[in-house]
Amino acid sequence: MGFYKFLLSRAITFVLVVFIGITTVFFVPRFLPSDPVEAMIGRMTSKSAFMEPGAVESMRKTLNESFGLQGTIVQQYFGFIKRVVFTHDFGPSLANYPTPVNELIGRALPWTMGLLLISTLISWLIGNAIGLLSGFRKEKAYSKVLEAISIALYPIPYYIFALILIMLFAYIIPIFPLSANFMGKGFSWEHIKSLLVNSALPALSIILVGTGWWVISMKTLSSGIAEEDYVHFARLKGLKERKIMTKYVLPNAALPQVTMLALQLGSIFNGALITEYLFGYPGIGTLIFGAILQSDYNLIMGTITISIIAVAGATFIIDFLYPFLDPRVRYK
Amino acid sequence: MKNWNFRLKTGVFILGIFLILGFILPLFHPGNPTEWGTYPKNLKPSSAHFFGTTNLGQDTFWLLAKSVQNSFIIGIVVAFFATVIGALLGLLAGFKGGFLDRAITLLTDSFIVIPSLPILILLGSLMKGRASLFYIALVLIIFNWPWPARQLRSMALSLSEREFINTAVFSGESTMKIIVKEIFPYVAGWSVANFVNTILVAIGSESGLAVIGMSSNEKATLGTMIYWANQHQAMLAGRWWWIGSPVIAIVLIFIALFLTMTGYQQYSALRRGK
């Protein structure tokens, strides 16, 4: 199968996945008994003393319009899809009216992506290095200790680990702040310093838990490859152990780890959302929770759609790059 | 028991302790551990209250026991139904092939790629933290069946090439009967490991939702315990027993479940070899 055909089939899968995700985001709220518009009107009328029936009616109409709730459910659905796909517009944020949802997401997305990409890559590199070493030399004592540590780390959810880190480094030994507090702006030293200090704990929680997983899987892969015939042959040929490890075992063991990276991304993203909330880190996670607390439906729809597109997109890109890394895999 | 490896033994041992804590000890404790104001607030751990009391006047030890119970119930219910549904659909897809296979595969692939947490948050947000545990379990089942389905589909693909399956087909057995009677015994070992892993995932997702107040806030689970402790600034106020006990319990339960799962896989691989 040719390159273009492969690309096309992957692109179709990507579109379908995003489509199913967006459809879920659209229909789920409508299956439930609460009506966001009536809830908002109820909140407003209970706060202010009196509102004329005419004013309530016109407000209902405006709200229905901004929620995209006019017409039948099918019309609403196509209206929603059309807005998202063609104008990339989620409407105004209701809690921060009239700031568009897109602008709020645009501000938060770099934070989440930055935290996620940097800490995921660091944990991938460290985990694979440790896993390779302990898989290649599995009889050594340090391999066993490292494996035991990773087994203890891996099953812990990211946000539980975040809580442990907060307890340790913000409460018992107060080196880091309990919640994020950014100072300065732009490229000033003060700003960069507060950026690093405030991102350290959330990043550390992702790095440590993530590393555990990569050590476990890399160790399994590399210890299997270390017993292959061509590794024996390399040893008989008199090659140095170090060279066998980096040139013979590493390239073959690293490849499945690339695919795994894509699959893991979804779960890391999930974990990072709660981690952000616990640290008060200004990313998509914190934005989602703020939106939920204020029943800001446009913002909820927007942030969740963006998360789905981001994860599905990352998976698609890694899938597509994979054959460039592994010459044995053709696009199929 | 004799052939059990170290991981399986350790995992089952720790799990046993928590199952006793969650399901047997509460039988000896009269009263409702979630009720507020039963005891004086914020007592430190002592012989009367092993883990002290909370800011809401609950005994932390009995609250923890109840939370462990509810978390395990959610985990086991979700794992059971997710594994059964996933196994049936996966085996059906792999065995039948054709359009059915393509439809099921597309569905599993989409569910695997969609980040489940944002959608769970959306569902939780609509219930405003008052969802019933049944509702949370139902939603978790929806997001957890695709993993076993995908794995078992590929296992069924290779199994359906075997001779004895052909014999069954030609002797006129129904598809359902072949899947349950002929194929399932071969994938039972894997399904057990998946069952244990799904308990881990389900308890993890429920706690994740609960920590941010999107689960059943009025029910005691390990996650809601953390939620209430966070809401009342347990950490800032130095009430480490309140926030510390559910966090440590989750960590231990997760390590135990993981050890049980990997230990069981090694154990059944060894048994197959004999």
Coordinates of C-alpha atoms in Angstrom, one line a residue:
Chain A
M1 CA 0.0 0.0 0.0
G2 CA 1.3 3.4 -0.9
F3 CA 2.1 6.3 1.2
Y4 CA -0.9 8.4 0.2
K5 CA -3.3 5.6 0.7
F6 CA -1.9 5.1 4.2
L7 CA -2.1 8.8 4.9
L8 CA -5.6 8.9 3.7
S9 CA -6.8 6.0 5.8
R10 CA -5.1 7.5 8.9
A11 CA -6.7 10.8 8.2
I12 CA -10.1 9.3 7.8
T13 CA -9.7 7.5 11.2
F14 CA -8.6 10.8 12.8
V15 CA -11.6 12.7 11.4
L16 CA -14.0 9.9 12.5
V17 CA -12.5 9.8 16.0
V18 CA -12.8 13.6 16.4
F19 CA -16.3 13.5 14.9
I20 CA -17.4 10.8 17.4
G21 CA -15.9 12.8 20.2
I22 CA -17.6 16.0 19.3
T23 CA -20.9 14.3 18.8
T24 CA -20.6 12.8 22.3
V25 CA -19.8 16.3 23.7
F26 CA -22.9 17.6 21.9
F27 CA -25.4 14.9 22.8
V28 CA -24.5 14.0 26.3
P29 CA -25.7 17.2 28.0
R30 CA -29.0 16.9 26.1
F31 CA -29.8 13.5 27.5
L32 CA -29.8 14.9 31.0
P33 CA -32.7 16.5 32.7
S34 CA -31.1 19.9 33.5
D35 CA -31.6 22.8 31.1
P36 CA -28.7 25.3 31.2
V37 CA -30.8 28.2 30.0
E38 CA -33.5 27.7 32.6
A39 CA -30.8 27.2 35.2
M40 CA -29.2 30.5 34.3
I41 CA -32.4 32.4 34.3
G42 CA -33.4 30.8 37.6
R43 CA -30.1 31.9 39.1
M44 CA -30.4 35.5 37.7
T45 CA -34.0 36.0 38.8
S46 CA -33.3 34.6 42.3
K47 CA -30.5 37.1 42.7
S48 CA -32.2 40.3 41.4
A49 CA -35.4 41.4 42.9
F50 CA -37.8 41.4 40.0
M51 CA -37.7 41.0 36.3
E52 CA -40.4 41.8 33.8
P53 CA -41.8 38.8 31.9
G54 CA -40.8 40.5 28.7
A55 CA -37.2 40.9 29.8
V56 CA -37.1 37.2 30.9
E57 CA -38.4 36.2 27.5
S58 CA -35.9 38.2 25.6
M59 CA -33.1 36.9 27.8
R60 CA -34.2 33.4 27.2
K61 CA -34.1 34.0 23.5
T62 CA -30.6 35.5 23.6
L63 CA -29.3 32.7 25.8
N64 CA -30.8 30.1 23.6
E65 CA -29.1 31.7 20.6
S66 CA -25.7 31.9 22.3
F67 CA -26.0 28.3 23.5
G68 CA -27.0 27.3 19.9
L69 CA -30.3 25.9 21.3
Q70 CA -32.8 27.2 18.8
G71 CA -34.5 24.8 16.3
T72 CA -34.8 21.0 16.5
I73 CA -32.0 18.9 17.9
V74 CA -30.9 17.9 14.4
Q75 CA -30.6 21.5 13.3
Q76 CA -28.8 22.4 16.5
Y77 CA -26.4 19.5 15.9
F78 CA -25.5 20.6 12.4
G79 CA -25.3 24.2 13.6
F80 CA -22.8 23.1 16.3
I81 CA -20.7 21.0 13.8
K82 CA -20.7 23.9 11.3
R83 CA -19.6 26.4 13.9
V84 CA -16.8 24.2 15.2
V85 CA -15.5 22.9 11.8
F86 CA -15.9 25.9 9.6
T87 CA -15.6 29.0 11.8
H88 CA -13.7 27.3 14.7
D89 CA -16.0 29.3 16.9
F90 CA -17.4 28.2 20.3
G91 CA -19.2 31.4 21.0
P92 CA -18.6 33.8 23.8
S93 CA -17.7 32.6 27.3
L94 CA -20.8 33.1 29.5
A95 CA -18.9 33.6 32.8
N96 CA -16.3 36.0 31.3
Y97 CA -18.8 37.7 28.8
P98 CA -18.0 38.9 26.2
T99 CA -14.5 37.3 25.9
P100 CA -14.7 34.6 23.2
V101 CA -14.1 31.0 24.3
N102 CA -11.4 30.7 21.7
E103 CA -9.3 33.5 23.3
L104 CA -9.5 31.8 26.8
I105 CA -8.5 28.5 25.3
G106 CA -5.7 30.2 23.3
R107 CA -4.3 31.6 26.5
A108 CA -4.4 28.3 28.4
L109 CA -3.4 25.8 25.7
P110 CA 0.3 26.7 25.5
W111 CA 0.6 26.1 29.3
T112 CA -0.9 22.7 29.1
M113 CA 1.0 21.7 26.0
G114 CA 4.3 23.0 27.4
L115 CA 3.9 21.2 30.7
L116 CA 2.8 18.0 29.0
L117 CA 5.2 17.8 26.1
I118 CA 8.3 18.8 28.2
S119 CA 7.6 16.5 31.1
T120 CA 6.5 13.6 28.9
L121 CA 9.6 13.8 26.8
I122 CA 11.9 14.0 29.9
S123 CA 10.2 11.0 31.4
W124 CA 10.4 9.1 28.1
L125 CA 14.1 9.7 27.8
I126 CA 15.0 9.0 31.5
G127 CA 12.7 5.9 31.6
N128 CA 14.0 4.4 28.4
A129 CA 17.6 5.0 29.5
I130 CA 17.1 3.3 32.8
G131 CA 15.0 0.5 31.3
L132 CA 17.6 -0.2 28.7
L133 CA 20.4 -0.4 31.2
S134 CA 18.4 -2.6 33.6
G135 CA 17.1 -4.8 30.9
F136 CA 20.5 -5.3 29.3
R137 CA 22.1 -6.0 32.7
K138 CA 19.2 -7.6 34.5
E139 CA 21.3 -9.7 36.9
K140 CA 22.9 -6.6 38.5
A141 CA 21.6 -5.5 41.9
Y142 CA 20.9 -1.9 40.7
S143 CA 18.6 -3.2 37.9
K144 CA 16.5 -5.0 40.5
V145 CA 16.3 -1.9 42.7
L146 CA 15.4 0.4 39.8
E147 CA 12.7 -2.0 38.7
A148 CA 11.2 -2.3 42.2
I149 CA 11.1 1.5 42.4
S150 CA 9.4 1.8 39.0
I151 CA 6.8 -0.9 39.9
A152 CA 6.0 1.1 43.0
L153 CA 5.7 4.4 41.1
Y154 CA 3.9 3.3 37.9
P155 CA 0.4 2.3 39.2
I156 CA -0.1 5.6 41.2
P157 CA -2.3 8.1 39.3
Y158 CA -0.7 11.4 38.4
Y159 CA -2.9 13.5 40.6
I160 CA -2.3 11.3 43.7
F161 CA 1.4 11.7 43.2
A162 CA 0.9 15.4 42.8
L163 CA -0.8 15.4 46.2
I164 CA 2.1 13.5 47.7
L165 CA 4.5 16.0 46.2
I166 CA 2.5 18.9 47.6
M167 CA 2.6 17.3 51.0
L168 CA 6.3 16.7 50.9
F169 CA 7.7 19.8 49.2
A170 CA 5.1 22.5 49.9
Y171 CA 3.9 21.5 53.3
I172 CA 6.5 19.4 55.2
I173 CA 9.6 20.9 53.5
P174 CA 8.3 24.2 52.1
I175 CA 10.5 24.7 49.0
F176 CA 7.8 25.2 46.5
P177 CA 4.6 27.2 46.6
L178 CA 1.3 25.5 47.5
S179 CA -0.4 26.9 44.4
A180 CA 0.9 28.7 41.4
N181 CA 1.6 32.4 41.6
F182 CA 3.2 34.0 38.6
M183 CA 5.3 37.2 38.8
G184 CA 6.7 39.5 36.1
K185 CA 6.0 39.4 32.4
G186 CA 7.6 38.4 29.1
F187 CA 11.2 37.5 29.0
S188 CA 12.3 39.0 32.3
W189 CA 14.3 36.9 34.7
E190 CA 11.7 37.3 37.4
H191 CA 9.0 35.8 35.1
I192 CA 11.1 32.9 33.9
K193 CA 12.1 32.1 37.5
S194 CA 8.6 32.1 38.7
L195 CA 7.6 30.0 35.7
L196 CA 10.2 27.3 36.6
V197 CA 9.4 27.4 40.3
N198 CA 5.7 27.0 39.7
S199 CA 5.9 24.4 37.0
A200 CA 8.5 22.3 38.9
L201 CA 6.1 20.2 41.1
P202 CA 3.4 19.6 38.4
A203 CA 6.1 18.5 36.0
L204 CA 7.9 16.4 38.6
S205 CA 4.7 14.5 39.3
I206 CA 4.2 13.7 35.6
I207 CA 7.9 12.8 35.1
L208 CA 8.2 10.5 38.1
V209 CA 5.0 8.5 37.4
G210 CA 5.7 8.4 33.7
T211 CA 9.2 7.3 34.1
G212 CA 8.1 4.2 36.0
W213 CA 6.0 3.0 33.1
W214 CA 8.8 3.5 30.5
V215 CA 11.3 1.7 32.7
I216 CA 9.0 -1.3 33.0
S217 CA 8.2 -1.6 29.3
M218 CA 11.7 -0.8 28.1
K219 CA 13.1 -3.4 30.4
T220 CA 10.8 -6.1 29.1
L221 CA 11.7 -5.2 25.5
S222 CA 15.4 -4.9 25.9
S223 CA 15.9 -8.0 28.0
G224 CA 14.0 -9.9 25.2
I225 CA 16.2 -8.4 22.5
A226 CA 19.4 -9.1 24.5
E227 CA 18.8 -12.8 24.0
E228 CA 18.4 -12.6 20.2
D229 CA 20.9 -14.4 18.0
Y230 CA 22.3 -11.2 16.4
V231 CA 23.2 -10.0 19.9
H232 CA 25.1 -13.2 20.6
F233 CA 26.8 -12.9 17.3
A234 CA 27.9 -9.4 18.1
R235 CA 29.3 -10.6 21.4
L236 CA 31.2 -13.4 19.7
K237 CA 32.5 -10.9 17.2
G238 CA 34.1 -9.2 20.2
L239 CA 32.2 -6.0 20.1
K240 CA 32.2 -3.9 23.3
E241 CA 29.2 -4.3 25.5
R242 CA 28.5 -0.6 25.4
K243 CA 28.4 -0.7 21.6
I244 CA 26.1 -3.8 21.6
M245 CA 23.7 -2.0 23.9
T246 CA 23.5 1.3 22.0
K247 CA 23.8 0.0 18.4
Y248 CA 22.1 -3.4 18.6
V249 CA 19.6 -3.4 21.4
L250 CA 18.5 0.2 21.7
P251 CA 17.3 0.9 18.1
N252 CA 15.1 -2.3 18.1
A253 CA 13.7 -1.8 21.6
A254 CA 13.1 2.0 21.2
L255 CA 10.7 1.6 18.3
P256 CA 7.7 0.1 20.1
Q257 CA 8.2 2.7 22.7
V258 CA 7.4 5.4 20.1
T259 CA 4.0 3.9 19.4
M260 CA 3.4 3.5 23.1
L261 CA 4.2 7.2 23.5
A262 CA 1.1 8.0 21.4
L263 CA -1.1 5.7 23.3
Q264 CA 0.1 7.0 26.6
L265 CA -0.5 10.6 25.7
G266 CA -4.2 10.3 26.2
S267 CA -3.8 9.1 29.8
I268 CA -1.1 11.6 30.6
F269 CA -3.4 14.3 29.3
N270 CA -6.2 13.0 31.6
G271 CA -3.9 13.0 34.6
A272 CA -2.5 16.4 33.8
L273 CA -5.9 18.0 33.9
I274 CA -6.4 17.1 37.6
T275 CA -2.8 17.8 38.4
E276 CA -3.3 21.4 37.0
Y277 CA -6.3 21.9 39.2
L278 CA -4.5 20.7 42.3
F279 CA -1.6 23.1 41.7
G280 CA -3.6 26.0 40.3
Y281 CA -1.6 25.8 37.1
P282 CA -3.2 28.1 34.5
G283 CA -3.8 25.5 31.7
I284 CA -6.8 23.8 30.1
G285 CA -7.5 21.7 33.2
T286 CA -7.9 24.7 35.4
L287 CA -10.0 26.3 32.7
I288 CA -12.3 23.3 32.5
F289 CA -12.9 23.3 36.3
G290 CA -13.6 27.1 36.3
A291 CA -16.0 26.6 33.5
I292 CA -17.8 23.8 35.3
L293 CA -18.0 25.8 38.6
Q294 CA -19.6 28.7 36.7
S295 CA -21.8 26.5 34.5
D296 CA -20.1 28.2 31.5
Y297 CA -21.4 25.7 28.9
N298 CA -19.8 27.3 25.8
L299 CA -16.4 27.1 27.6
I300 CA -17.0 23.5 28.7
M301 CA -17.8 22.4 25.2
G302 CA -14.9 24.3 23.8
T303 CA -12.2 23.0 26.2
I304 CA -13.4 19.4 25.9
T305 CA -13.5 19.5 22.1
I306 CA -10.0 21.0 22.0
S307 CA -8.7 18.3 24.3
I308 CA -10.2 15.6 22.1
I309 CA -8.7 17.2 19.0
A310 CA -5.3 17.6 20.7
V311 CA -4.9 14.0 21.8
A312 CA -6.3 12.5 18.6
G313 CA -4.0 14.8 16.6
A314 CA -0.9 13.9 18.5
T315 CA -1.7 10.2 18.0
F316 CA -2.2 10.8 14.3
I317 CA 1.1 12.6 13.9
I318 CA 3.1 9.9 15.8
D319 CA 1.3 7.1 13.8
F320 CA 2.3 8.9 10.6
L321 CA 6.0 9.5 11.6
Y322 CA 6.5 5.9 12.8
P323 CA 7.5 4.4 9.4
F324 CA 10.2 7.0 9.0
L325 CA 11.8 5.7 12.2
D326 CA 11.5 2.0 11.5
P327 CA 12.5 1.0 8.0
R328 CA 10.9 -2.4 8.4
V329 CA 7.5 -0.9 8.7
R330 CA 5.9 0.1 5.4
Y331 CA 2.8 2.3 5.4
K332 CA 0.0 -0.2 5.7
Chain B
M1 CA -0.6 -21.2 46.4
K2 CA 2.6 -23.2 46.2
N3 CA 3.6 -22.0 42.8
W4 CA 2.7 -18.4 43.4
N5 CA 5.5 -16.0 42.7
F6 CA 6.6 -13.1 44.9
R7 CA 4.5 -10.5 43.1
L8 CA 1.3 -12.4 43.2
K9 CA 1.8 -13.3 46.9
T10 CA 2.6 -9.7 47.9
G11 CA -0.2 -8.2 45.8
V12 CA -2.9 -10.7 47.1
F13 CA -1.6 -10.2 50.7
I14 CA -2.0 -6.4 50.6
L15 CA -5.3 -6.7 48.8
G16 CA -6.5 -9.1 51.5
I17 CA -5.7 -6.5 54.2
F18 CA -7.8 -3.9 52.4
L19 CA -10.6 -6.2 51.6
I20 CA -10.8 -7.1 55.4
L21 CA -10.7 -3.4 56.2
G22 CA -13.4 -2.5 53.7
F23 CA -15.8 -5.5 53.9
I24 CA -15.3 -7.3 57.3
L25 CA -14.3 -4.7 59.9
P26 CA -17.3 -2.3 59.2
L27 CA -19.6 -5.2 60.3
F28 CA -18.4 -4.6 63.8
H29 CA -18.9 -0.8 63.7
P30 CA -22.4 0.4 64.5
G31 CA -23.5 3.8 63.1
N32 CA -22.9 5.6 59.8
P33 CA -19.2 6.6 59.4
T34 CA -20.1 9.4 56.8
E35 CA -22.4 11.3 59.2
W36 CA -21.1 14.7 60.3
G37 CA -20.6 15.7 63.9
T38 CA -20.6 12.2 65.4
Y39 CA -17.4 12.9 67.3
P40 CA -15.4 16.0 68.4
K41 CA -13.6 17.7 65.5
N42 CA -10.0 17.4 64.5
L43 CA -8.8 14.9 67.2
K44 CA -5.3 13.6 66.7
P45 CA -4.8 9.9 66.2
S46 CA -5.3 8.0 69.5
S47 CA -6.4 4.6 70.8
A48 CA -10.0 5.7 70.6
H49 CA -9.7 7.0 67.1
F50 CA -6.9 5.2 65.3
F51 CA -6.6 7.8 62.5
G52 CA -8.1 10.7 64.5
T53 CA -11.2 12.6 63.5
T54 CA -12.0 14.9 60.6
N55 CA -13.0 18.6 60.5
L56 CA -16.5 17.3 60.0
G57 CA -16.5 15.2 63.1
Q58 CA -16.2 11.8 61.5
D59 CA -13.9 9.0 62.7
T60 CA -11.2 8.9 60.0
F61 CA -10.6 5.1 60.4
W62 CA -14.2 4.0 59.9
L63 CA -14.7 6.6 57.2
L64 CA -11.6 5.1 55.4
A65 CA -13.0 1.6 55.9
K66 CA -16.3 2.6 54.3
S67 CA -14.5 4.5 51.5
V68 CA -12.3 1.5 50.7
Q69 CA -15.5 -0.6 50.5
N70 CA -17.3 1.7 48.1
S71 CA -14.2 2.2 46.0
F72 CA -13.8 -1.5 45.7
I73 CA -17.5 -2.0 44.8
I74 CA -17.2 0.5 42.0
G75 CA -14.0 -1.1 40.8
I76 CA -15.3 -4.6 40.9
V77 CA -18.6 -3.8 39.2
V78 CA -17.0 -1.8 36.5
A79 CA -14.3 -4.4 35.9
F80 CA -16.8 -7.2 35.7
F81 CA -19.1 -5.6 33.2
A82 CA -16.4 -4.0 31.2
T83 CA -14.5 -7.2 30.8
V84 CA -17.6 -9.3 30.0
I85 CA -18.9 -6.8 27.4
G86 CA -15.4 -6.2 26.0
A87 CA -14.7 -9.9 25.7
L88 CA -18.0 -10.7 24.0
L89 CA -17.8 -7.8 21.5
G90 CA -14.1 -8.4 20.8
L91 CA -14.5 -12.1 20.3
L92 CA -17.5 -11.6 18.2
A93 CA -15.7 -9.0 16.0
G94 CA -12.6 -11.2 15.6
F95 CA -14.6 -14.3 14.9
K96 CA -17.3 -13.0 12.6
G97 CA -15.2 -10.5 10.7
G98 CA -16.7 -8.4 7.9
F99 CA -18.9 -5.4 8.5
L100 CA -19.5 -6.3 12.2
D101 CA -15.8 -6.4 12.7
R102 CA -15.1 -3.1 11.1
A103 CA -17.9 -1.3 13.0
I104 CA -16.8 -2.7 16.4
T105 CA -13.1 -1.9 15.6
L106 CA -13.9 1.7 14.7
L107 CA -15.9 2.1 17.9
T108 CA -13.1 0.6 20.1
D109 CA -10.4 2.7 18.4
S110 CA -12.4 5.9 18.9
F111 CA -13.1 5.2 22.5
I112 CA -9.4 4.4 23.1
V113 CA -8.2 7.7 21.6
I114 CA -10.9 10.0 23.1
P115 CA -9.5 11.3 26.4
S116 CA -12.2 9.9 28.7
L117 CA -11.6 12.3 31.6
P118 CA -13.0 15.5 29.9
I119 CA -16.1 13.6 29.0
L120 CA -16.4 12.1 32.5
I121 CA -16.0 15.6 33.9
L122 CA -18.7 16.8 31.5
L123 CA -21.1 14.1 32.7
G124 CA -20.1 14.7 36.3
S125 CA -20.6 18.4 36.0
L126 CA -24.2 18.0 34.8
M127 CA -25.0 16.1 38.0
K128 CA -23.2 18.7 40.1
G129 CA -21.4 16.2 42.3
R130 CA -24.7 14.5 43.2
A131 CA -24.4 11.5 40.8
S132 CA -25.2 8.1 42.3
L133 CA -22.4 5.6 42.5
F134 CA -24.5 3.5 40.0
Y135 CA -24.4 6.3 37.5
I136 CA -20.6 6.8 37.9
A137 CA -20.1 3.0 37.5
L138 CA -22.2 2.9 34.3
V139 CA -20.2 5.7 32.8
L140 CA -16.9 4.1 33.7
I141 CA -18.1 0.8 32.1
I142 CA -18.8 2.7 28.8
F143 CA -15.2 3.9 28.8
N144 CA -13.5 0.7 29.9
W145 CA -14.9 -2.1 27.7
P146 CA -12.9 -1.1 24.5
W147 CA -9.5 -2.2 25.9
P148 CA -10.4 -5.9 26.4
A149 CA -12.4 -5.7 23.2
R150 CA -9.4 -4.7 21.1
Q151 CA -7.1 -7.2 22.7
L152 CA -9.5 -10.1 22.5
R153 CA -10.4 -9.3 18.9
S154 CA -6.8 -10.0 17.8
M155 CA -6.7 -13.2 20.0
A156 CA -9.9 -14.4 18.4
L157 CA -8.5 -13.7 14.9
S158 CA -5.7 -16.1 15.4
L159 CA -7.8 -18.6 17.3
S160 CA -10.5 -18.8 14.6
E161 CA -7.9 -20.3 12.2
R162 CA -7.5 -23.3 14.5
E163 CA -8.7 -26.7 13.5
F164 CA -11.1 -27.3 16.4
I165 CA -13.0 -24.1 15.7
N166 CA -13.6 -25.2 12.1
T167 CA -14.8 -28.5 13.4
A168 CA -17.3 -26.7 15.7
V169 CA -18.5 -24.5 12.8
F170 CA -19.0 -27.4 10.5
S171 CA -20.8 -29.4 13.2
G172 CA -23.4 -26.6 13.2
E173 CA -22.7 -24.9 16.5
S174 CA -24.1 -21.4 16.9
T175 CA -21.6 -18.5 16.9
M176 CA -22.5 -17.5 20.5
K177 CA -21.9 -21.1 21.7
I178 CA -18.6 -21.3 19.9
I179 CA -17.4 -18.1 21.5
V180 CA -18.5 -19.0 25.0
K181 CA -17.6 -22.7 25.0
E182 CA -14.6 -23.0 22.6
I183 CA -12.8 -19.7 22.5
F184 CA -13.4 -18.2 25.9
P185 CA -11.4 -20.9 27.8
Y186 CA -8.4 -19.9 25.8
V187 CA -8.6 -16.2 26.7
A188 CA -9.8 -16.7 30.3
G189 CA -6.3 -16.1 31.8
W190 CA -5.9 -12.9 29.9
S191 CA -9.4 -11.8 30.9
V192 CA -8.6 -12.3 34.6
A193 CA -5.5 -10.1 34.3
N194 CA -7.6 -7.5 32.5
F195 CA -10.3 -7.7 35.2
V196 CA -7.8 -6.9 37.9
N197 CA -6.3 -4.1 35.8
T198 CA -9.8 -2.6 35.2
I199 CA -10.5 -2.5 38.9
L200 CA -7.3 -0.4 39.2
V201 CA -8.4 1.9 36.3
A202 CA -12.0 2.3 37.6
I203 CA -10.9 3.1 41.2
G204 CA -8.4 5.5 39.7
S205 CA -10.9 7.3 37.4
E206 CA -13.6 7.5 40.1
S207 CA -11.1 9.0 42.6
G208 CA -9.9 11.4 39.9
L209 CA -13.4 12.6 39.4
A210 CA -14.1 12.7 43.1
V211 CA -10.9 14.7 43.9
I212 CA -12.3 17.5 41.8
G213 CA -15.8 17.1 43.2
M214 CA -17.4 15.5 40.1
S215 CA -18.4 12.2 41.6
S216 CA -20.8 11.4 44.4
N217 CA -19.7 13.9 47.0
E218 CA -22.1 12.6 49.6
K219 CA -21.0 9.0 49.3
A220 CA -17.7 7.9 51.0
T221 CA -15.1 6.8 48.4
L222 CA -11.3 7.2 48.6
G223 CA -11.6 10.1 46.1
T224 CA -14.4 12.0 47.9
M225 CA -12.4 11.7 51.2
I226 CA -9.6 13.5 49.5
Y227 CA -12.1 16.0 48.1
W228 CA -13.5 16.9 51.5
A229 CA -10.1 17.0 53.1
N230 CA -9.0 19.4 50.4
Q231 CA -12.1 21.5 50.7
H232 CA -11.4 21.9 54.4
Q233 CA -7.7 22.8 53.9
A234 CA -6.6 19.7 55.8
M235 CA -3.1 20.0 54.5
L236 CA -2.7 23.7 55.4
A237 CA -4.1 23.1 58.8
G238 CA -1.7 20.2 59.4
R239 CA -4.4 17.5 59.7
W240 CA -2.3 15.0 57.9
W241 CA -4.2 12.0 59.1
W242 CA -7.3 13.1 57.2
I243 CA -5.7 13.7 53.8
G244 CA -2.9 11.3 54.3
S245 CA -4.9 8.1 55.0
P246 CA -6.9 8.0 51.7
V247 CA -3.8 9.0 49.7
I248 CA -1.7 6.3 51.2
A249 CA -4.5 3.8 50.9
I250 CA -4.9 4.5 47.2
V251 CA -1.2 4.2 46.6
L252 CA -1.0 0.8 48.5
I253 CA -4.2 -0.5 46.7
F254 CA -2.8 0.4 43.3
I255 CA 0.6 -1.2 43.9
A256 CA -1.2 -4.3 45.2
L257 CA -3.5 -4.5 42.2
F258 CA -0.6 -4.0 39.8
L259 CA 1.5 -6.7 41.5
T260 CA -1.5 -9.1 41.5
M261 CA -2.0 -8.5 37.8
T262 CA 1.6 -8.8 36.6
G263 CA 2.1 -11.7 39.1
Y264 CA -0.9 -13.5 37.8
Q265 CA 0.3 -13.1 34.2
Q266 CA 3.7 -14.6 35.1
Y267 CA 2.0 -17.4 37.0
S268 CA -0.4 -18.3 34.2
A269 CA 2.5 -18.1 31.6
L270 CA 4.4 -20.6 33.7
R271 CA 1.4 -22.9 34.0
R272 CA 0.9 -22.9 30.2
G273 CA 4.5 -23.9 29.8
K274 CA 4.0 -27.1 31.7

